[in-house]
Tab-separated table of C-alpha atoms in Angstrom:
chain	number	residue	atom	x	y	z
A	1378	MET	CA	-55.834	-38.367	68.864
A	1379	ASP	CA	-52.204	-37.268	69.150
A	1380	ALA	CA	-51.012	-40.800	68.569
A	1381	ASP	CA	-53.051	-41.045	65.361
A	1382	HIS	CA	-51.188	-38.081	63.816
A	1383	HIS	CA	-47.660	-38.970	64.933
A	1384	ARG	CA	-45.214	-39.901	62.121
A	1385	PRO	CA	-42.087	-41.690	63.272
A	1386	ASP	CA	-38.649	-40.785	61.983
A	1387	THR	CA	-37.507	-42.611	58.911
A	1388	PRO	CA	-34.396	-44.777	59.074
A	1389	ASP	CA	-32.433	-42.129	57.166
A	1390	GLY	CA	-33.222	-39.120	59.306
A	1391	PRO	CA	-35.999	-37.062	60.845
A	1392	ALA	CA	-39.507	-37.207	59.517
A	1393	ARG	CA	-40.200	-35.126	56.397
A	1394	GLY	CA	-41.431	-31.729	57.351
A	1395	ASP	CA	-39.245	-31.437	60.448
A	1396	THR	CA	-37.097	-28.341	60.564
A	1397	GLU	CA	-33.851	-27.367	62.093
A	1398	PRO	CA	-34.133	-25.151	65.108
A	1399	GLY	CA	-34.342	-21.533	64.089
A	1400	THR	CA	-35.291	-22.233	60.452
A	1401	ASP	CA	-38.526	-21.985	58.505
A	1402	GLY	CA	-37.996	-24.901	56.163
A	1403	PRO	CA	-36.775	-28.448	55.972
A	1404	SER	CA	-33.296	-29.156	57.265
A	1405	ARG	CA	-30.382	-29.522	54.730
A	1406	PRO	CA	-27.488	-31.965	54.935
A	1407	ALA	CA	-24.331	-30.504	56.494
A	1408	PRO	CA	-22.243	-30.580	53.211
A	1409	LEU	CA	-24.866	-28.487	51.424
A	1410	ARG	CA	-24.974	-26.010	54.294
A	1411	ALA	CA	-21.163	-25.704	54.172
A	1412	ALA	CA	-21.119	-25.225	50.386
A	1413	SER	CA	-23.801	-22.562	50.609
A	1414	ALA	CA	-21.890	-20.722	53.298
A	1415	SER	CA	-18.696	-20.943	51.229
A	1416	ALA	CA	-20.487	-19.568	48.170
A	1417	ARG	CA	-21.877	-16.670	50.183
A	1418	ALA	CA	-18.421	-15.921	51.537
A	1419	ALA	CA	-16.882	-16.034	48.042
A	1420	SER	CA	-19.613	-13.756	46.710
A	1421	ALA	CA	-19.036	-11.305	49.528
A	1422	SER	CA	-15.303	-11.402	48.888
A	1423	ALA	CA	-15.833	-10.739	45.174
A	1424	ARG	CA	-18.141	-7.813	45.953
A	1425	ALA	CA	-15.556	-6.415	48.333
A	1426	ALA	CA	-12.782	-6.758	45.750
A	1427	SER	CA	-14.955	-5.109	43.108
A	1428	ALA	CA	-15.793	-2.264	45.486
A	1429	SER	CA	-12.106	-1.869	46.324
A	1430	ALA	CA	-11.189	-1.729	42.624
A	1431	ARG	CA	-13.899	0.847	41.956
A	1432	ALA	CA	-12.684	2.897	44.890
A	1433	ALA	CA	-9.085	2.743	43.664
A	1434	LEU	CA	-10.179	3.746	40.155
A	1435	ALA	CA	-12.250	6.613	41.522
A	1436	SER	CA	-9.315	7.727	43.627
A	1437	ALA	CA	-6.987	7.630	40.605
A	1438	ARG	CA	-9.452	9.678	38.591
A	1439	ALA	CA	-9.886	12.171	41.385
A	1440	ALA	CA	-6.137	12.567	41.822
A	1441	GLY	CA	-5.690	13.179	38.098
A	1442	PRO	CA	-2.901	11.948	35.842
A	1443	PRO	CA	0.729	12.127	36.934
A	1444	ARG	CA	3.019	14.736	35.497
A	1445	GLY	CA	4.251	14.063	31.958
A	1446	PRO	CA	2.676	12.532	28.848
A	1447	SER	CA	-0.376	11.246	30.748
A	1448	ARG	CA	-1.617	14.832	31.061
A	1449	PRO	CA	-3.644	16.047	28.035
A	1450	GLU	CA	-1.940	19.456	28.013
A	1451	PHE	CA	1.442	17.750	27.537
A	1452	TRP	CA	0.512	17.241	23.865
A	1453	ARG	CA	0.210	20.648	22.216
A	1454	SER	CA	0.012	19.956	18.493
A	1455	PRO	CA	-3.067	21.651	17.035
A	1456	LEU	CA	-3.144	19.117	14.199
A	1457	ARG	CA	-4.120	15.981	16.072
A	1458	GLY	CA	-7.790	15.216	15.895
A	1459	PRO	CA	-10.336	12.594	14.889
A	1460	TRP	CA	-10.508	13.601	11.233
A	1461	LEU	CA	-6.751	13.369	10.578
A	1462	THR	CA	-6.532	10.071	12.480
A	1463	ALA	CA	-9.527	8.700	10.579
A	1464	VAL	CA	-8.086	9.573	7.155
A	1465	LEU	CA	-4.769	7.900	7.972
A	1466	GLY	CA	-6.585	4.928	9.505
A	1467	ILE	CA	-8.740	4.329	6.422
A	1468	VAL	CA	-5.655	4.405	4.176
A	1469	LEU	CA	-3.978	1.837	6.434
A	1470	LEU	CA	-7.124	-0.277	6.556
A	1471	LEU	CA	-7.133	-0.600	2.773
A	1472	GLY	CA	-3.363	-0.941	2.423
A	1473	ILE	CA	-2.852	-3.496	5.199
A	1474	THR	CA	-5.712	-5.611	3.862
A	1475	VAL	CA	-3.914	-5.824	0.514
A	1476	LEU	CA	-0.604	-6.476	2.273
A	1477	PHE	CA	-2.056	-9.348	4.254
A	1478	ALA	CA	-3.739	-10.929	1.223
A	1479	THR	CA	-0.608	-10.742	-0.952
A	1480	GLY	CA	1.471	-12.050	1.965
A	1481	LEU	CA	-0.768	-15.097	2.231
A	1482	LEU	CA	-0.415	-15.622	-1.516
A	1483	SER	CA	3.357	-15.449	-1.210
A	1484	TYR	CA	3.286	-18.163	1.419
A	1485	ALA	CA	1.002	-20.325	-0.733
A	1486	ALA	CA	3.429	-19.996	-3.660
A	1487	TYR	CA	6.025	-21.916	-1.643
A	1488	GLU	CA	3.729	-24.978	-1.683
A	1489	PRO	CA	4.368	-25.706	2.026
A	1490	ASP	CA	1.866	-28.586	2.084
A	1491	LEU	CA	3.710	-30.358	-0.721
A	1492	ALA	CA	6.755	-31.500	1.240
A	1493	ALA	CA	8.698	-30.807	4.416
A	1494	VAL	CA	11.565	-29.164	2.510
A	1495	ASN	CA	9.136	-26.542	1.195
A	1496	ASP	CA	7.607	-25.759	4.590
A	1497	GLN	CA	9.388	-22.915	6.353
A	1498	THR	CA	6.734	-22.746	9.114
A	1499	PRO	CA	6.269	-26.244	10.592
A	1500	GLY	CA	3.418	-26.515	13.047
A	1501	LYS	CA	1.300	-23.844	11.362
A	1502	GLY	CA	-1.860	-25.915	11.940
A	1503	LEU	CA	-5.070	-24.031	11.188
A	1504	LEU	CA	-3.136	-20.984	9.991
A	1505	GLY	CA	-2.566	-22.809	6.716
A	1506	PHE	CA	-6.278	-23.416	6.113
A	1507	TYR	CA	-6.322	-21.457	2.864
A	1508	LEU	CA	-3.350	-23.099	1.088
A	1509	PHE	CA	-3.839	-24.256	-2.472
A	1510	SER	CA	-1.757	-25.612	-5.328
A	1511	TRP	CA	0.076	-22.644	-6.838
A	1512	PRO	CA	-0.623	-22.252	-10.596
A	1513	THR	CA	1.952	-21.877	-13.361
A	1514	SER	CA	-0.236	-19.515	-15.387
A	1515	PRO	CA	-0.114	-16.624	-15.693
A	1516	TYR	CA	3.649	-17.029	-15.565
A	1517	TRP	CA	4.075	-13.519	-14.113
A	1518	LEU	CA	1.685	-14.116	-11.194
A	1519	TYR	CA	4.274	-14.238	-8.395
A	1520	ARG	CA	6.140	-11.316	-9.905
A	1521	VAL	CA	3.013	-9.162	-9.579
A	1522	THR	CA	1.710	-10.336	-6.196
A	1523	GLN	CA	5.072	-10.146	-4.452
A	1524	GLY	CA	6.009	-6.897	-6.180
A	1525	VAL	CA	2.776	-5.345	-4.894
A	1526	HIS	CA	3.379	-6.769	-1.412
A	1527	VAL	CA	6.876	-5.374	-1.000
A	1528	THR	CA	6.326	-2.056	-2.783
A	1529	LEU	CA	3.095	-1.311	-0.926
A	1530	GLY	CA	4.716	-2.256	2.387
A	1531	VAL	CA	7.488	0.283	1.840
A	1532	VAL	CA	5.087	2.964	0.562
A	1533	LEU	CA	2.887	2.652	3.658
A	1534	VAL	CA	5.733	3.410	6.088
A	1535	PRO	CA	5.090	7.213	6.176
A	1536	VAL	CA	1.357	6.577	6.630
A	1537	LEU	CA	2.020	4.190	9.514
A	1538	LEU	CA	4.386	6.627	11.231
A	1539	ALA	CA	1.924	9.500	10.803
A	1540	LYS	CA	-0.913	7.388	12.200
A	1541	LEU	CA	1.167	6.452	15.262
A	1542	TRP	CA	2.058	10.138	15.759
A	1543	SER	CA	-1.584	11.147	15.528
A	1544	VAL	CA	-2.735	8.784	18.298
A	1545	ILE	CA	0.281	8.832	20.622
A	1546	PRO	CA	-1.581	10.754	23.372
A	1547	LYS	CA	-3.983	7.817	23.680
A	1548	LEU	CA	-1.106	5.478	24.493
A	1549	PHE	CA	-0.631	7.466	27.707
A	1550	ALA	CA	-4.320	7.843	28.585
A	1551	TRP	CA	-5.103	8.018	32.307
A	1552	PRO	CA	-6.210	5.903	34.033
A	1553	PRO	CA	-4.756	3.129	31.873
A	1554	VAL	CA	-7.841	0.909	32.240
A	1555	ARG	CA	-11.400	2.166	32.652
A	1556	SER	CA	-13.456	-0.932	31.818
A	1557	PRO	CA	-13.046	-4.543	30.637
A	1558	ALA	CA	-13.877	-3.521	27.068
A	1559	GLN	CA	-11.305	-0.743	27.183
A	1560	ALA	CA	-8.738	-3.180	28.637
A	1561	VAL	CA	-9.264	-5.481	25.625
A	1562	GLU	CA	-8.904	-2.520	23.291
A	1563	ARG	CA	-5.648	-1.383	24.923
A	1564	LEU	CA	-4.217	-4.905	24.788
A	1565	SER	CA	-5.091	-5.091	21.092
A	1566	LEU	CA	-3.438	-1.685	20.653
A	1567	LEU	CA	-0.230	-2.957	22.236
A	1568	LEU	CA	-0.206	-5.995	19.943
A	1569	LEU	CA	-1.158	-3.774	17.002
A	1570	VAL	CA	1.673	-1.285	17.455
A	1571	GLY	CA	4.225	-3.964	18.305
A	1572	GLY	CA	3.061	-6.233	15.488
A	1573	ALA	CA	3.142	-3.421	12.932
A	1574	GLY	CA	6.668	-2.448	13.942
A	1575	PHE	CA	7.835	-6.058	13.827
A	1576	GLU	CA	6.280	-6.864	10.447
A	1577	PHE	CA	7.411	-3.696	8.711
A	1578	ALA	CA	10.921	-3.889	10.206
A	1579	THR	CA	11.535	-7.547	9.326
A	1580	GLY	CA	10.043	-7.053	5.866
A	1581	ILE	CA	12.281	-4.097	5.044
A	1582	LEU	CA	15.351	-5.890	6.413
A	1583	ASN	CA	14.490	-8.872	4.227
A	1584	VAL	CA	14.232	-6.619	1.173
A	1585	GLN	CA	17.790	-5.526	1.880
A	1586	LEU	CA	18.935	-9.129	2.569
A	1587	HIS	CA	19.967	-8.139	6.108
A	1588	TYR	CA	19.013	-11.133	8.248
A	1589	VAL	CA	19.972	-9.700	11.624
A	1590	PHE	CA	16.933	-11.122	13.416
A	1591	PRO	CA	17.076	-14.526	15.145
A	1592	GLY	CA	15.518	-17.454	13.359
A	1593	SER	CA	14.048	-17.840	9.894
A	1594	PHE	CA	12.527	-14.767	8.270
A	1595	TYR	CA	9.721	-16.891	6.807
A	1596	THR	CA	8.680	-18.299	10.190
A	1597	LEU	CA	8.941	-15.004	12.073
A	1598	HIS	CA	7.158	-12.972	9.404
A	1599	PHE	CA	4.374	-15.546	8.967
A	1600	TYR	CA	3.456	-15.918	12.634
A	1601	GLY	CA	4.020	-12.220	13.269
A	1602	ALA	CA	1.536	-11.439	10.496
A	1603	TRP	CA	-1.187	-13.519	12.134
A	1604	VAL	CA	-0.640	-11.871	15.536
A	1605	PHE	CA	-0.685	-8.442	13.909
A	1606	ILE	CA	-3.782	-9.069	11.797
A	1607	GLY	CA	-5.683	-10.401	14.826
A	1608	ALA	CA	-4.954	-7.225	16.782
A	1609	PHE	CA	-5.716	-5.165	13.674
A	1610	ALA	CA	-9.148	-6.802	13.308
A	1611	VAL	CA	-10.004	-6.088	16.959
A	1612	HIS	CA	-8.876	-2.487	16.585
A	1613	VAL	CA	-10.937	-1.998	13.430
A	1614	ALA	CA	-14.015	-3.458	15.143
A	1615	PHE	CA	-13.662	-0.915	17.959
A	1616	ARG	CA	-12.669	2.116	15.903
A	1617	LEU	CA	-14.205	1.896	12.433
A	1618	PRO	CA	-17.636	3.355	13.365
A	1619	ARG	CA	-15.921	6.299	15.087
A	1620	ALA	CA	-13.608	6.813	12.095
A	1621	VAL	CA	-16.578	6.895	9.720
A	1622	ARG	CA	-18.302	9.527	11.876
A	1623	ALA	CA	-15.109	11.601	11.961
A	1624	LEU	CA	-14.791	11.488	8.179
A	1625	ARG	CA	-18.381	12.625	7.773
A	1626	ALA	CA	-17.828	15.483	10.215
A	1627	GLY	CA	-14.865	16.759	8.205
A	1628	PRO	CA	-11.685	18.479	9.400
A	1629	ARG	CA	-13.558	20.684	11.889
A	1630	GLN	CA	-11.790	20.298	15.237
A	1631	PRO	CA	-14.185	19.292	18.059
A	1632	ALA	CA	-13.945	20.599	21.610
A	1633	PRO	CA	-11.151	18.907	23.636
A	1634	ASP	CA	-13.595	17.611	26.272
A	1635	SER	CA	-16.144	16.272	23.780
A	1636	GLU	CA	-16.717	12.612	23.064
A	1637	GLU	CA	-15.726	13.234	19.455
A	1638	ALA	CA	-12.273	14.432	20.477
A	1639	ALA	CA	-11.548	10.968	21.907
A	1640	GLY	CA	-8.482	12.200	23.783
A	1641	LEU	CA	-6.760	13.396	20.602
A	1642	VAL	CA	-7.455	17.131	20.662
A	1643	SER	CA	-5.099	19.176	22.839
A	1644	PRO	CA	-6.761	21.376	25.490
A	1645	ALA	CA	-3.858	23.846	25.161
A	1646	PRO	CA	-2.798	23.751	21.493
A	1647	ALA	CA	0.204	25.637	20.188
A	1648	ALA	CA	-0.054	27.956	17.186
A	1649	PRO	CA	-0.345	25.939	13.953
A	1650	THR	CA	2.474	26.048	11.425
A	1651	ILE	CA	0.791	23.767	8.865
A	1652	SER	CA	-2.738	22.639	8.140
A	1653	ARG	CA	-4.036	19.104	8.572
A	1654	ARG	CA	-4.381	18.817	4.814
A	1655	GLY	CA	-0.748	19.933	4.614
A	1656	VAL	CA	0.219	17.041	6.881
A	1657	LEU	CA	-1.580	14.627	4.596
A	1658	GLY	CA	0.210	16.177	1.632
A	1659	MET	CA	3.602	15.677	3.294
A	1660	VAL	CA	2.772	12.052	4.101
A	1661	GLY	CA	1.639	11.512	0.524
A	1662	LEU	CA	4.849	13.015	-0.873
A	1663	GLY	CA	6.898	10.755	1.402
A	1664	SER	CA	5.022	7.716	0.138
A	1665	LEU	CA	5.460	8.813	-3.484
A	1666	ALA	CA	9.200	9.250	-2.922
A	1667	LEU	CA	9.459	5.729	-1.514
A	1668	LEU	CA	7.412	4.432	-4.434
A	1669	ALA	CA	9.859	6.045	-6.860
A	1670	VAL	CA	12.913	4.430	-5.229
A	1671	THR	CA	11.290	1.013	-4.705
A	1672	ALA	CA	8.903	0.093	-7.518
A	1673	GLY	CA	11.593	-0.087	-10.206
A	1674	GLN	CA	12.944	-3.369	-8.854
A	1675	SER	CA	9.582	-4.959	-9.667
A	1676	VAL	CA	8.512	-2.934	-12.692
A	1677	GLY	CA	11.818	-3.291	-14.529
A	1678	GLY	CA	12.901	-1.520	-17.674
A	1679	TRP	CA	14.131	2.045	-17.330
A	1680	PHE	CA	12.581	2.311	-13.859
A	1681	ARG	CA	15.077	-0.202	-12.508
A	1682	ARG	CA	17.592	2.662	-12.407
A	1683	THR	CA	15.446	4.418	-9.797
A	1684	ALA	CA	15.265	1.394	-7.464
A	1685	LEU	CA	17.601	2.842	-4.863
A	1686	LEU	CA	16.159	0.618	-2.125
A	1687	ALA	CA	16.744	-2.610	-4.063
A	1688	PRO	CA	19.543	-4.865	-2.758
A	1689	HIS	CA	22.894	-3.742	-4.126
A	1690	GLY	CA	26.052	-5.616	-5.017
A	1691	ARG	CA	24.127	-8.520	-6.615
A	1692	ASP	CA	24.208	-7.382	-10.259
A	1693	PRO	CA	26.580	-9.510	-12.362
A	1694	GLY	CA	27.054	-6.685	-14.848
A	1695	PRO	CA	26.236	-6.396	-18.558
A	1696	GLY	CA	25.890	-9.234	-21.024
A	1697	PRO	CA	23.534	-12.212	-21.369
A	1698	GLY	CA	23.729	-12.926	-17.636
A	1699	GLY	CA	23.405	-9.298	-16.589
A	1700	PHE	CA	20.391	-9.661	-14.324
A	1701	GLN	CA	20.127	-9.761	-10.562
A	1702	ILE	CA	20.986	-12.723	-8.344
A	1703	ASN	CA	20.665	-13.368	-4.622
A	1704	LYS	CA	23.084	-16.240	-4.062
A	1705	THR	CA	26.539	-16.309	-5.575
A	1706	ALA	CA	28.326	-19.604	-6.027
A	1707	ALA	CA	30.910	-18.594	-3.446
A	1708	SER	CA	28.296	-17.617	-0.838
A	1709	VAL	CA	26.830	-21.140	-0.755
A	1710	GLY	CA	30.087	-23.061	-0.926
A	1711	ILE	CA	30.131	-24.096	-4.591
A	1712	ARG	CA	33.630	-25.341	-5.457
A	1713	PRO	CA	35.000	-25.554	-9.025
A	1714	SER	CA	35.102	-29.340	-8.713
A	1715	ASP	CA	31.351	-29.407	-7.937
A	1716	THR	CA	30.453	-28.023	-11.351
A	1717	GLY	CA	33.468	-29.168	-13.376
A	1718	PRO	CA	33.931	-32.191	-15.677
A	1719	ALA	CA	33.090	-34.581	-12.833
A	1720	TRP	CA	29.605	-33.129	-12.427
A	1721	ARG	CA	26.740	-35.563	-13.045
A	1722	LEU	CA	22.983	-35.165	-13.163
A	1723	THR	CA	21.217	-38.095	-11.494
A	1724	VAL	CA	17.617	-38.702	-12.553
A	1725	ARG	CA	15.527	-41.137	-10.496
A	1726	GLY	CA	11.954	-42.348	-10.728
A	1727	GLY	CA	9.792	-45.407	-11.263
A	1728	GLY	CA	12.463	-47.625	-9.709
A	1729	ARG	CA	15.049	-46.570	-12.263
A	1730	GLN	CA	18.077	-44.277	-12.244
A	1731	ILE	CA	20.179	-42.672	-14.945
A	1732	ASP	CA	23.304	-40.517	-14.656
A	1733	LEU	CA	23.952	-37.852	-17.282
A	1734	THR	CA	27.156	-36.040	-18.043
A	1735	TYR	CA	26.991	-32.415	-19.088
A	1736	ALA	CA	27.631	-33.456	-22.708
A	1737	ARG	CA	24.747	-35.962	-22.648
A	1738	LEU	CA	22.464	-33.335	-21.133
A	1739	LEU	CA	23.299	-30.956	-23.985
A	1740	ALA	CA	22.620	-33.746	-26.502
A	1741	LEU	CA	19.002	-34.095	-25.352
A	1742	PRO	CA	16.263	-32.120	-27.160
A	1743	GLN	CA	16.575	-28.460	-26.159
A	1744	ASN	CA	13.539	-26.239	-25.648
A	1745	GLU	CA	13.061	-22.535	-24.943
A	1746	ALA	CA	10.975	-20.403	-22.585
A	1747	LEU	CA	10.657	-16.687	-21.854
A	1748	LEU	CA	10.331	-16.392	-18.090
A	1749	PRO	CA	11.280	-13.887	-15.370
A	1750	ILE	CA	12.750	-14.580	-11.955
A	1751	ALA	CA	10.785	-13.058	-9.073
A	1752	CYS	CA	11.981	-13.200	-5.469
A	1753	VAL	CA	10.391	-12.762	-2.064
A	1754	GLU	CA	12.442	-9.585	-1.557
A	1755	GLY	CA	10.247	-7.915	-4.182
A	1756	TRP	CA	12.747	-7.681	-7.017
A	1757	SER	CA	12.182	-9.414	-10.324
A	1758	THR	CA	13.840	-9.580	-13.693
A	1759	ALA	CA	12.409	-8.962	-17.094
A	1760	ASP	CA	11.577	-12.054	-19.146
A	1761	GLN	CA	14.806	-13.924	-19.824
A	1762	HIS	CA	15.315	-16.263	-22.785
A	1763	TRP	CA	16.043	-19.682	-21.253
A	1764	SER	CA	16.910	-22.881	-23.072
A	1765	GLY	CA	17.325	-26.404	-21.770
A	1766	VAL	CA	15.632	-29.772	-21.339
A	1767	ARG	CA	11.999	-30.049	-20.345
A	1768	LEU	CA	11.430	-31.701	-16.990
A	1769	THR	CA	8.927	-34.059	-18.623
A	1770	ASP	CA	11.620	-35.230	-21.051
A	1771	LEU	CA	13.936	-35.992	-18.144
A	1772	ALA	CA	11.122	-37.899	-16.421
A	1773	ALA	CA	10.648	-39.919	-19.613
A	1774	LEU	CA	14.278	-41.091	-19.385
A	1775	VAL	CA	13.320	-43.163	-16.332
A	1776	GLY	CA	10.123	-44.482	-17.902
A	1777	LEU	CA	7.558	-42.014	-16.562
A	1778	GLY	CA	4.710	-41.111	-18.888
A	1779	THR	CA	2.656	-38.009	-19.460
A	1780	ASP	CA	1.190	-38.054	-15.946
A	1781	THR	CA	4.518	-36.965	-14.482
A	1782	PRO	CA	4.506	-36.786	-10.673
A	1783	GLN	CA	6.134	-34.202	-8.435
A	1784	VAL	CA	9.904	-34.000	-8.307
A	1785	LEU	CA	12.514	-33.403	-5.622
A	1786	VAL	CA	15.200	-31.061	-6.970
A	1787	GLU	CA	18.559	-31.119	-5.150
A	1788	SER	CA	21.514	-28.785	-5.493
A	1789	VAL	CA	25.205	-29.213	-4.757
A	1790	GLN	CA	25.205	-26.042	-2.632
A	1791	ARG	CA	26.509	-26.573	0.900
A	1792	GLY	CA	25.181	-23.515	2.686
A	1793	GLY	CA	22.125	-21.334	2.842
A	1794	SER	CA	18.462	-22.226	2.618
A	1795	PHE	CA	16.516	-23.894	-0.193
A	1796	SER	CA	19.292	-26.233	-1.315
A	1797	SER	CA	16.447	-28.559	-2.309
A	1798	VAL	CA	12.807	-28.102	-3.210
A	1799	VAL	CA	9.814	-30.181	-4.266
A	1800	LEU	CA	7.919	-29.076	-7.374
A	1801	SER	CA	4.323	-30.166	-7.931
A	1802	GLY	CA	3.234	-32.385	-10.786
A	1803	ARG	CA	1.479	-29.387	-12.320
A	1804	GLN	CA	4.742	-27.451	-12.356
A	1805	VAL	CA	6.685	-30.386	-13.789
A	1806	ARG	CA	4.176	-30.951	-16.591
A	1807	ASP	CA	4.155	-27.330	-17.763
A	1808	ALA	CA	5.945	-27.228	-21.123
A	1809	ARG	CA	7.861	-24.129	-20.015
A	1810	SER	CA	9.433	-25.869	-17.008
A	1811	LEU	CA	13.051	-26.511	-17.916
A	1812	LEU	CA	16.329	-27.712	-16.557
A	1813	ALA	CA	18.046	-24.744	-18.168
A	1814	VAL	CA	21.645	-24.781	-19.396
A	1815	ARG	CA	21.658	-21.471	-21.280
A	1816	VAL	CA	20.160	-17.998	-20.836
A	1817	ASN	CA	19.867	-15.271	-23.466
A	1818	GLY	CA	21.945	-17.352	-25.870
A	1819	ALA	CA	24.897	-17.883	-23.509
A	1820	VAL	CA	25.966	-20.728	-21.241
A	1821	LEU	CA	24.882	-20.175	-17.651
A	1822	SER	CA	27.474	-18.440	-15.504
A	1823	ARG	CA	28.470	-20.038	-12.209
A	1824	ASP	CA	26.477	-17.474	-10.259
A	1825	HIS	CA	23.415	-18.170	-12.396
A	1826	GLY	CA	23.607	-21.903	-11.724
A	1827	HIS	CA	26.026	-23.549	-14.173
A	1828	PRO	CA	25.934	-26.352	-15.210
A	1829	ALA	CA	22.123	-26.527	-14.872
A	1830	ARG	CA	19.301	-24.866	-13.016
A	1831	VAL	CA	15.561	-25.232	-12.815
A	1832	ILE	CA	13.312	-22.506	-14.246
A	1833	ILE	CA	9.575	-22.729	-13.476
A	1834	PRO	CA	6.783	-20.363	-14.590
A	1835	GLY	CA	5.149	-18.458	-11.746
A	1836	ALA	CA	7.324	-19.904	-8.967
A	1837	PRO	CA	9.254	-17.918	-6.337
A	1838	GLY	CA	12.877	-17.359	-7.251
A	1839	VAL	CA	14.220	-19.708	-4.569
A	1840	HIS	CA	12.319	-22.573	-6.194
A	1841	ASN	CA	14.284	-22.055	-9.402
A	1842	THR	CA	17.088	-24.133	-7.893
A	1843	LYS	CA	20.625	-23.560	-9.160
A	1844	TRP	CA	23.546	-26.009	-9.479
A	1845	VAL	CA	21.169	-28.957	-9.779
A	1846	THR	CA	22.682	-32.401	-9.281
A	1847	ARG	CA	19.706	-34.719	-8.658
A	1848	LEU	CA	16.072	-35.020	-9.775
A	1849	THR	CA	13.873	-37.594	-8.010
A	1850	PHE	CA	10.422	-38.041	-9.531
A	1851	GLY	CA	7.578	-39.504	-7.512
A	1852	GLU	CA	8.422	-40.278	-3.883
A	1853	THR	CA	9.971	-37.127	-2.400
A	1854	THR	CA	9.889	-37.724	1.361
């Protein structure tokens, strides 16, 4: 009977159903047993580390914050609170959204996808997903979008400083990290504060033409904006619901230890010397003052006299050429011989080339356009009366028809950026796009680009290239 029920071992191991000594189930291969033991050890180690971290956190909480700004009573202003912070935060939410949108538009206006010489941020990758061909109508488009961008950026400075003041106790909260979610929030806060300082500082320095930072302003400001807006979006996701609740609750100050206080309300406030609405009034007056000394450089007219923050020392004085410039001929190495009798305009395209003297250029049909110049620094001119040769007429000299392609414009300047630029076919074909030789009835001055400069509707000022010496239609790479 026993022999009938005996099952011999298989060639690969013991018979199925056999067990290891001391176990209740089938035996497992040695590698699996080792892996299981390793996993159990790793799990135990992780649990021990987690318990140690929780113990350290509990100990830190029990010991309390160290002396100094980490203690809530260190901050004694009676004004800080969720309502004041929420009001300032909502203003910044709206303002920074507009700033970011107009900044993206400014970058698109440079047509960075058109050619390498236009792209000040190589390697932008997906960050340039939104780029589109910049239009020439309305001709004042860049003047408005960039004027809003720069003016609003300056006006928001008091709001930003007040918002940072209102939440500064939270930067020293103790313990620094309470949970993974709070760690993410604090990291976003670090990037938010640092990014805001970087973007506002570089923008204001650019307005004043003070390029003291390393590298290209365009590259630094563009990538800095994306870092800042990412942190800003995370911060808004965490804080917007709380800000809405604080606004609904009104300026009533909650108890310091309440959830509503959120670490902002001092447990030992000093006597107030101004109300929270008074603080908002002071911030508003500061912003209005900055608006008054900034907006005139974009608005123009009489208000230009109030633009105290506009770049100075770049006004050529009265007369037909009495409007602002950024680059003087001397600053970019223009020599008298470069624009003298030996100057030639070379026009290329369709396998042909023609060289024009200044006299021959003047002999071509002259056309007129009323166009402003608007620069990335936020300043712009009123409409100036330009006259010169249409770019389409110059393209026709080398046999190109009405479907005029893009053009590479090159200057004789030896220093500085944007000595050349590529204009799109849409820009070339606009009847207001000229190679100008006169402005407001007078021959261009050297600082305004004599003998000839490009003037394009709606384009950034740096694309209105001065001291032009070569136009290449079609292939521009």
